[in-house]
Amino acid sequence: MVRDIVIYPDKRLKLISKEVTSFDKELHSLLDDMYDTMIAKKGVGLAAIQVGVDKRALIINIPTEDSDDAEQPKENTLEIINPIFIEKDGSCKYQEGCLSVPGIYEDVERAKHVKIEYHDRHGNLNTIDNDEFLAIAIQHEVDHLDGKVFIEKLSYIKRKKFEKEWKKRDK
Ligand code: CO
């Protein structure tokens, strides 16, 4: 089921999400709905708080190829619960967007390589070690769990420009 996306500057996007302790049906239907919502809005990642649920859960599904008919089959979805960074190093710049800030794309600097530990939907512990696009996506989504949106990483001048443009489109 597709849920509504929480749009910037909604205050819920500033919440620090809470650790998941039960890996139950409620979590599973949240994750299923997050997939439906991400696909409906043509995103590659979504954090639970973006559908208004303050749990430390996020999904990422990187399209199989970089084209308009790229596919994002459900079995390719990474479901990441209670992620913790074990390693985070290097730096790179990548143009990011966010379903909570639709239509805005800006370069953001992040670590090049990350290693995380996380639970899957059944509570099993897993790790991901990556230095490609997935590493960027993980950092973007984990920021949501900590109440941060990517535009907060922009320079002062770019941020001002963004806020001005964003207010204009509200009207
Ligand atoms: Co986002």
PDB file of C-alpha atoms and ligand atoms in Angstrom:
ATOM      1  CA  MET A   1       0.000   0.000   0.000  1.00  0.00           C
ATOM      2  CA  VAL A   2       1.326   3.402  -1.002  1.00  0.00           C
ATOM      3  CA  ARG A   3       1.610   5.797   1.962  1.00  0.00           C
ATOM      4  CA  ASP A   4       1.886   9.603   1.948  1.00  0.00           C
ATOM      5  CA  ILE A   5       5.399  11.041   1.856  1.00  0.00           C
ATOM      6  CA  VAL A   6       6.362  13.583   4.507  1.00  0.00           C
ATOM      7  CA  ILE A   7       7.541  16.698   2.667  1.00  0.00           C
ATOM      8  CA  TYR A   8      10.194  19.215   3.816  1.00  0.00           C
ATOM      9  CA  PRO A   9      10.013  21.329   6.039  1.00  0.00           C
ATOM     10  CA  ASP A  10       7.628  19.046   8.013  1.00  0.00           C
ATOM     11  CA  LYS A  11       8.963  18.854  11.599  1.00  0.00           C
ATOM     12  CA  ARG A  12       8.753  15.056  11.641  1.00  0.00           C
ATOM     13  CA  LEU A  13      11.807  14.985   9.363  1.00  0.00           C
ATOM     14  CA  LYS A  14      13.783  16.336  12.334  1.00  0.00           C
ATOM     15  CA  LEU A  15      12.905  13.458  14.669  1.00  0.00           C
ATOM     16  CA  ILE A  16      15.572  11.035  15.847  1.00  0.00           C
ATOM     17  CA  SER A  17      14.048   7.666  14.943  1.00  0.00           C
ATOM     18  CA  LYS A  18      13.849   4.937  17.573  1.00  0.00           C
ATOM     19  CA  GLU A  19      15.559   1.582  17.508  1.00  0.00           C
ATOM     20  CA  VAL A  20      13.413  -1.304  16.252  1.00  0.00           C
ATOM     21  CA  THR A  21      12.925  -3.955  18.953  1.00  0.00           C
ATOM     22  CA  SER A  22      10.180  -6.168  17.490  1.00  0.00           C
ATOM     23  CA  PHE A  23      10.661  -7.737  14.117  1.00  0.00           C
ATOM     24  CA  ASP A  24       6.963  -8.430  13.775  1.00  0.00           C
ATOM     25  CA  LYS A  25       4.109  -8.179  11.278  1.00  0.00           C
ATOM     26  CA  GLU A  26       3.784  -4.448  11.874  1.00  0.00           C
ATOM     27  CA  LEU A  27       7.422  -3.920  10.830  1.00  0.00           C
ATOM     28  CA  HIS A  28       6.951  -6.180   7.809  1.00  0.00           C
ATOM     29  CA  SER A  29       3.902  -4.304   6.546  1.00  0.00           C
ATOM     30  CA  LEU A  30       5.738  -1.007   7.123  1.00  0.00           C
ATOM     31  CA  LEU A  31       8.635  -2.282   4.961  1.00  0.00           C
ATOM     32  CA  ASP A  32       6.239  -3.589   2.287  1.00  0.00           C
ATOM     33  CA  ASP A  33       4.406  -0.252   2.183  1.00  0.00           C
ATOM     34  CA  MET A  34       7.713   1.616   2.024  1.00  0.00           C
ATOM     35  CA  TYR A  35       8.639  -0.409  -1.079  1.00  0.00           C
ATOM     36  CA  ASP A  36       5.271   0.344  -2.741  1.00  0.00           C
ATOM     37  CA  THR A  37       5.656   4.035  -1.888  1.00  0.00           C
ATOM     38  CA  MET A  38       9.261   4.259  -3.121  1.00  0.00           C
ATOM     39  CA  ILE A  39       8.333   2.604  -6.428  1.00  0.00           C
ATOM     40  CA  ALA A  40       5.221   4.775  -6.891  1.00  0.00           C
ATOM     41  CA  LYS A  41       7.325   7.913  -6.403  1.00  0.00           C
ATOM     42  CA  LYS A  42      10.259   6.597  -8.478  1.00  0.00           C
ATOM     43  CA  GLY A  43      12.814   6.738  -5.684  1.00  0.00           C
ATOM     44  CA  VAL A  44      15.863   4.567  -4.966  1.00  0.00           C
ATOM     45  CA  GLY A  45      15.688   4.801  -1.180  1.00  0.00           C
ATOM     46  CA  LEU A  46      13.276   5.637   1.612  1.00  0.00           C
ATOM     47  CA  ALA A  47      13.526   5.959   5.386  1.00  0.00           C
ATOM     48  CA  ALA A  48      10.554   5.095   7.624  1.00  0.00           C
ATOM     49  CA  ILE A  49      10.261   8.678   8.890  1.00  0.00           C
ATOM     50  CA  GLN A  50       9.521   9.744   5.297  1.00  0.00           C
ATOM     51  CA  VAL A  51       6.178   7.953   5.676  1.00  0.00           C
ATOM     52  CA  GLY A  52       5.820   9.380   9.195  1.00  0.00           C
ATOM     53  CA  VAL A  53       7.076   6.401  11.225  1.00  0.00           C
ATOM     54  CA  ASP A  54       9.982   7.194  13.574  1.00  0.00           C
ATOM     55  CA  LYS A  55      11.639   3.771  13.496  1.00  0.00           C
ATOM     56  CA  ARG A  56      15.239   3.088  12.504  1.00  0.00           C
ATOM     57  CA  ALA A  57      14.316   1.336   9.274  1.00  0.00           C
ATOM     58  CA  LEU A  58      15.190   2.189   5.690  1.00  0.00           C
ATOM     59  CA  ILE A  59      15.079   0.576   2.279  1.00  0.00           C
ATOM     60  CA  ILE A  60      17.289   0.975  -0.780  1.00  0.00           C
ATOM     61  CA  ASN A  61      16.712  -0.448  -4.250  1.00  0.00           C
ATOM     62  CA  ILE A  62      19.218   0.615  -6.866  1.00  0.00           C
ATOM     63  CA  PRO A  63      17.819   0.222 -10.413  1.00  0.00           C
ATOM     64  CA  THR A  64      19.342  -2.580 -12.476  1.00  0.00           C
ATOM     65  CA  GLU A  65      20.456  -0.182 -15.220  1.00  0.00           C
ATOM     66  CA  ASP A  66      20.684   3.549 -15.679  1.00  0.00           C
ATOM     67  CA  SER A  67      17.802   4.079 -18.090  1.00  0.00           C
ATOM     68  CA  ASP A  68      14.106   4.950 -18.154  1.00  0.00           C
ATOM     69  CA  ASP A  69      13.032   1.329 -18.200  1.00  0.00           C
ATOM     70  CA  ALA A  70      15.369   0.262 -15.403  1.00  0.00           C
ATOM     71  CA  GLU A  71      13.747  -2.174 -13.041  1.00  0.00           C
ATOM     72  CA  GLN A  72      13.610  -2.333  -9.274  1.00  0.00           C
ATOM     73  CA  PRO A  73      12.285  -5.815  -8.479  1.00  0.00           C
ATOM     74  CA  LYS A  74      11.231  -6.260  -4.878  1.00  0.00           C
ATOM     75  CA  GLU A  75      13.767  -9.031  -4.274  1.00  0.00           C
ATOM     76  CA  ASN A  76      16.565  -6.514  -4.925  1.00  0.00           C
ATOM     77  CA  THR A  77      15.400  -4.348  -2.024  1.00  0.00           C
ATOM     78  CA  LEU A  78      17.844  -3.942   0.837  1.00  0.00           C
ATOM     79  CA  GLU A  79      15.908  -3.655   4.076  1.00  0.00           C
ATOM     80  CA  ILE A  80      18.191  -2.081   6.662  1.00  0.00           C
ATOM     81  CA  ILE A  81      17.079  -1.955  10.302  1.00  0.00           C
ATOM     82  CA  ASN A  82      19.044  -0.341  13.175  1.00  0.00           C
ATOM     83  CA  PRO A  83      22.132   0.418  11.038  1.00  0.00           C
ATOM     84  CA  ILE A  84      25.430   1.265  12.732  1.00  0.00           C
ATOM     85  CA  PHE A  85      28.539   2.538  10.912  1.00  0.00           C
ATOM     86  CA  ILE A  86      31.541   0.313  11.601  1.00  0.00           C
ATOM     87  CA  GLU A  87      33.773   2.050   9.059  1.00  0.00           C
ATOM     88  CA  LYS A  88      33.398   5.341   7.208  1.00  0.00           C
ATOM     89  CA  ASP A  89      36.277   6.863   5.252  1.00  0.00           C
ATOM     90  CA  GLY A  90      37.391   8.728   2.170  1.00  0.00           C
ATOM     91  CA  SER A  91      35.287  11.385   0.502  1.00  0.00           C
ATOM     92  CA  CYS A  92      33.343  11.907  -2.695  1.00  0.00           C
ATOM     93  CA  LYS A  93      30.766  14.242  -4.156  1.00  0.00           C
ATOM     94  CA  TYR A  94      27.555  13.067  -5.718  1.00  0.00           C
ATOM     95  CA  GLN A  95      24.345  14.704  -6.927  1.00  0.00           C
ATOM     96  CA  GLU A  96      21.544  13.694  -4.570  1.00  0.00           C
ATOM     97  CA  GLY A  97      17.799  14.046  -4.517  1.00  0.00           C
ATOM     98  CA  CYS A  98      15.164  13.104  -1.951  1.00  0.00           C
ATOM     99  CA  LEU A  99      11.480  12.145  -2.140  1.00  0.00           C
ATOM    100  CA  SER A 100      10.852  14.539   0.777  1.00  0.00           C
ATOM    101  CA  VAL A 101      12.359  17.440  -1.213  1.00  0.00           C
ATOM    102  CA  PRO A 102      10.942  16.664  -4.666  1.00  0.00           C
ATOM    103  CA  GLY A 103      12.548  18.237  -7.712  1.00  0.00           C
ATOM    104  CA  ILE A 104      15.720  19.377  -5.951  1.00  0.00           C
ATOM    105  CA  TYR A 105      19.096  17.872  -6.902  1.00  0.00           C
ATOM    106  CA  GLU A 106      22.332  19.092  -5.364  1.00  0.00           C
ATOM    107  CA  ASP A 107      25.926  17.906  -4.992  1.00  0.00           C
ATOM    108  CA  VAL A 108      26.645  16.590  -1.515  1.00  0.00           C
ATOM    109  CA  GLU A 109      29.971  15.522  -0.046  1.00  0.00           C
ATOM    110  CA  ARG A 110      30.061  12.233   1.841  1.00  0.00           C
ATOM    111  CA  ALA A 111      32.370   9.388   2.786  1.00  0.00           C
ATOM    112  CA  LYS A 112      33.414   7.223  -0.173  1.00  0.00           C
ATOM    113  CA  HIS A 113      33.431   3.944   1.710  1.00  0.00           C
ATOM    114  CA  VAL A 114      31.226   2.655   4.492  1.00  0.00           C
ATOM    115  CA  LYS A 115      30.781  -0.551   6.375  1.00  0.00           C
ATOM    116  CA  ILE A 116      27.580  -0.998   8.333  1.00  0.00           C
ATOM    117  CA  GLU A 117      26.081  -3.563  10.624  1.00  0.00           C
ATOM    118  CA  TYR A 118      22.280  -3.874  10.590  1.00  0.00           C
ATOM    119  CA  HIS A 119      19.344  -6.186  11.137  1.00  0.00           C
ATOM    120  CA  ASP A 120      17.144  -7.596   8.387  1.00  0.00           C
ATOM    121  CA  ARG A 121      13.340  -7.775   8.763  1.00  0.00           C
ATOM    122  CA  HIS A 122      13.653 -10.955  10.832  1.00  0.00           C
ATOM    123  CA  GLY A 123      16.221  -9.513  13.235  1.00  0.00           C
ATOM    124  CA  ASN A 124      19.236 -11.310  11.754  1.00  0.00           C
ATOM    125  CA  LEU A 125      22.504  -9.364  11.903  1.00  0.00           C
ATOM    126  CA  ASN A 126      24.161  -8.542   8.547  1.00  0.00           C
ATOM    127  CA  THR A 127      26.924  -6.321   7.216  1.00  0.00           C
ATOM    128  CA  ILE A 128      27.387  -4.271   4.055  1.00  0.00           C
ATOM    129  CA  ASP A 129      30.794  -3.074   2.896  1.00  0.00           C
ATOM    130  CA  ASN A 130      30.549  -0.741  -0.100  1.00  0.00           C
ATOM    131  CA  ASP A 131      32.342   2.116  -1.853  1.00  0.00           C
ATOM    132  CA  GLU A 132      29.976   2.705  -4.760  1.00  0.00           C
ATOM    133  CA  PHE A 133      26.582   4.404  -5.113  1.00  0.00           C
ATOM    134  CA  LEU A 134      25.135   2.176  -2.394  1.00  0.00           C
ATOM    135  CA  ALA A 135      27.505   3.766   0.149  1.00  0.00           C
ATOM    136  CA  ILE A 136      26.092   7.216  -0.707  1.00  0.00           C
ATOM    137  CA  ALA A 137      22.498   5.994  -0.519  1.00  0.00           C
ATOM    138  CA  ILE A 138      23.112   4.394   2.892  1.00  0.00           C
ATOM    139  CA  GLN A 139      24.546   7.633   4.290  1.00  0.00           C
ATOM    140  CA  HIS A 140      21.649   9.673   2.869  1.00  0.00           C
ATOM    141  CA  GLU A 141      19.039   7.347   4.400  1.00  0.00           C
ATOM    142  CA  VAL A 142      20.781   6.950   7.774  1.00  0.00           C
ATOM    143  CA  ASP A 143      20.825  10.769   7.989  1.00  0.00           C
ATOM    144  CA  HIS A 144      16.997  10.645   7.851  1.00  0.00           C
ATOM    145  CA  LEU A 145      17.013   8.345  10.908  1.00  0.00           C
ATOM    146  CA  ASP A 146      19.001  11.036  12.708  1.00  0.00           C
ATOM    147  CA  GLY A 147      16.628  13.839  11.698  1.00  0.00           C
ATOM    148  CA  LYS A 148      18.766  15.207   8.888  1.00  0.00           C
ATOM    149  CA  VAL A 149      17.853  16.058   5.294  1.00  0.00           C
ATOM    150  CA  PHE A 150      20.534  16.335   2.548  1.00  0.00           C
ATOM    151  CA  ILE A 151      19.953  20.033   1.893  1.00  0.00           C
ATOM    152  CA  GLU A 152      21.293  20.742   5.390  1.00  0.00           C
ATOM    153  CA  LYS A 153      24.700  19.663   4.081  1.00  0.00           C
ATOM    154  CA  LEU A 154      24.788  22.415   1.435  1.00  0.00           C
ATOM    155  CA  SER A 155      26.969  25.488   1.759  1.00  0.00           C
ATOM    156  CA  TYR A 156      25.378  28.547   3.402  1.00  0.00           C
ATOM    157  CA  ILE A 157      24.885  30.305   0.069  1.00  0.00           C
ATOM    158  CA  LYS A 158      23.401  27.269  -1.693  1.00  0.00           C
ATOM    159  CA  ARG A 159      21.139  26.630   1.279  1.00  0.00           C
ATOM    160  CA  LYS A 160      19.822  30.210   1.199  1.00  0.00           C
ATOM    161  CA  LYS A 161      19.179  29.899  -2.527  1.00  0.00           C
ATOM    162  CA  PHE A 162      17.350  26.631  -1.968  1.00  0.00           C
ATOM    163  CA  GLU A 163      15.150  28.028   0.838  1.00  0.00           C
ATOM    164  CA  LYS A 164      14.192  30.977  -1.364  1.00  0.00           C
ATOM    165  CA  GLU A 165      13.267  28.743  -4.296  1.00  0.00           C
ATOM    166  CA  TRP A 166      11.436  26.286  -2.050  1.00  0.00           C
ATOM    167  CA  LYS A 167       9.253  29.018  -0.521  1.00  0.00           C
ATOM    168  CA  LYS A 168       8.396  30.277  -3.987  1.00  0.00           C
ATOM    169  CA  ARG A 169       7.075  26.890  -5.114  1.00  0.00           C
ATOM    170  CA  ASP A 170       4.905  26.565  -1.974  1.00  0.00           C
ATOM    171  CA  LYS A 171       2.711  29.419  -3.193  1.00  0.00           C
TER     172      LYS A 171
HETATM  173 CO    CO B   1      15.957  11.403   1.400  1.00  0.00          CO
END
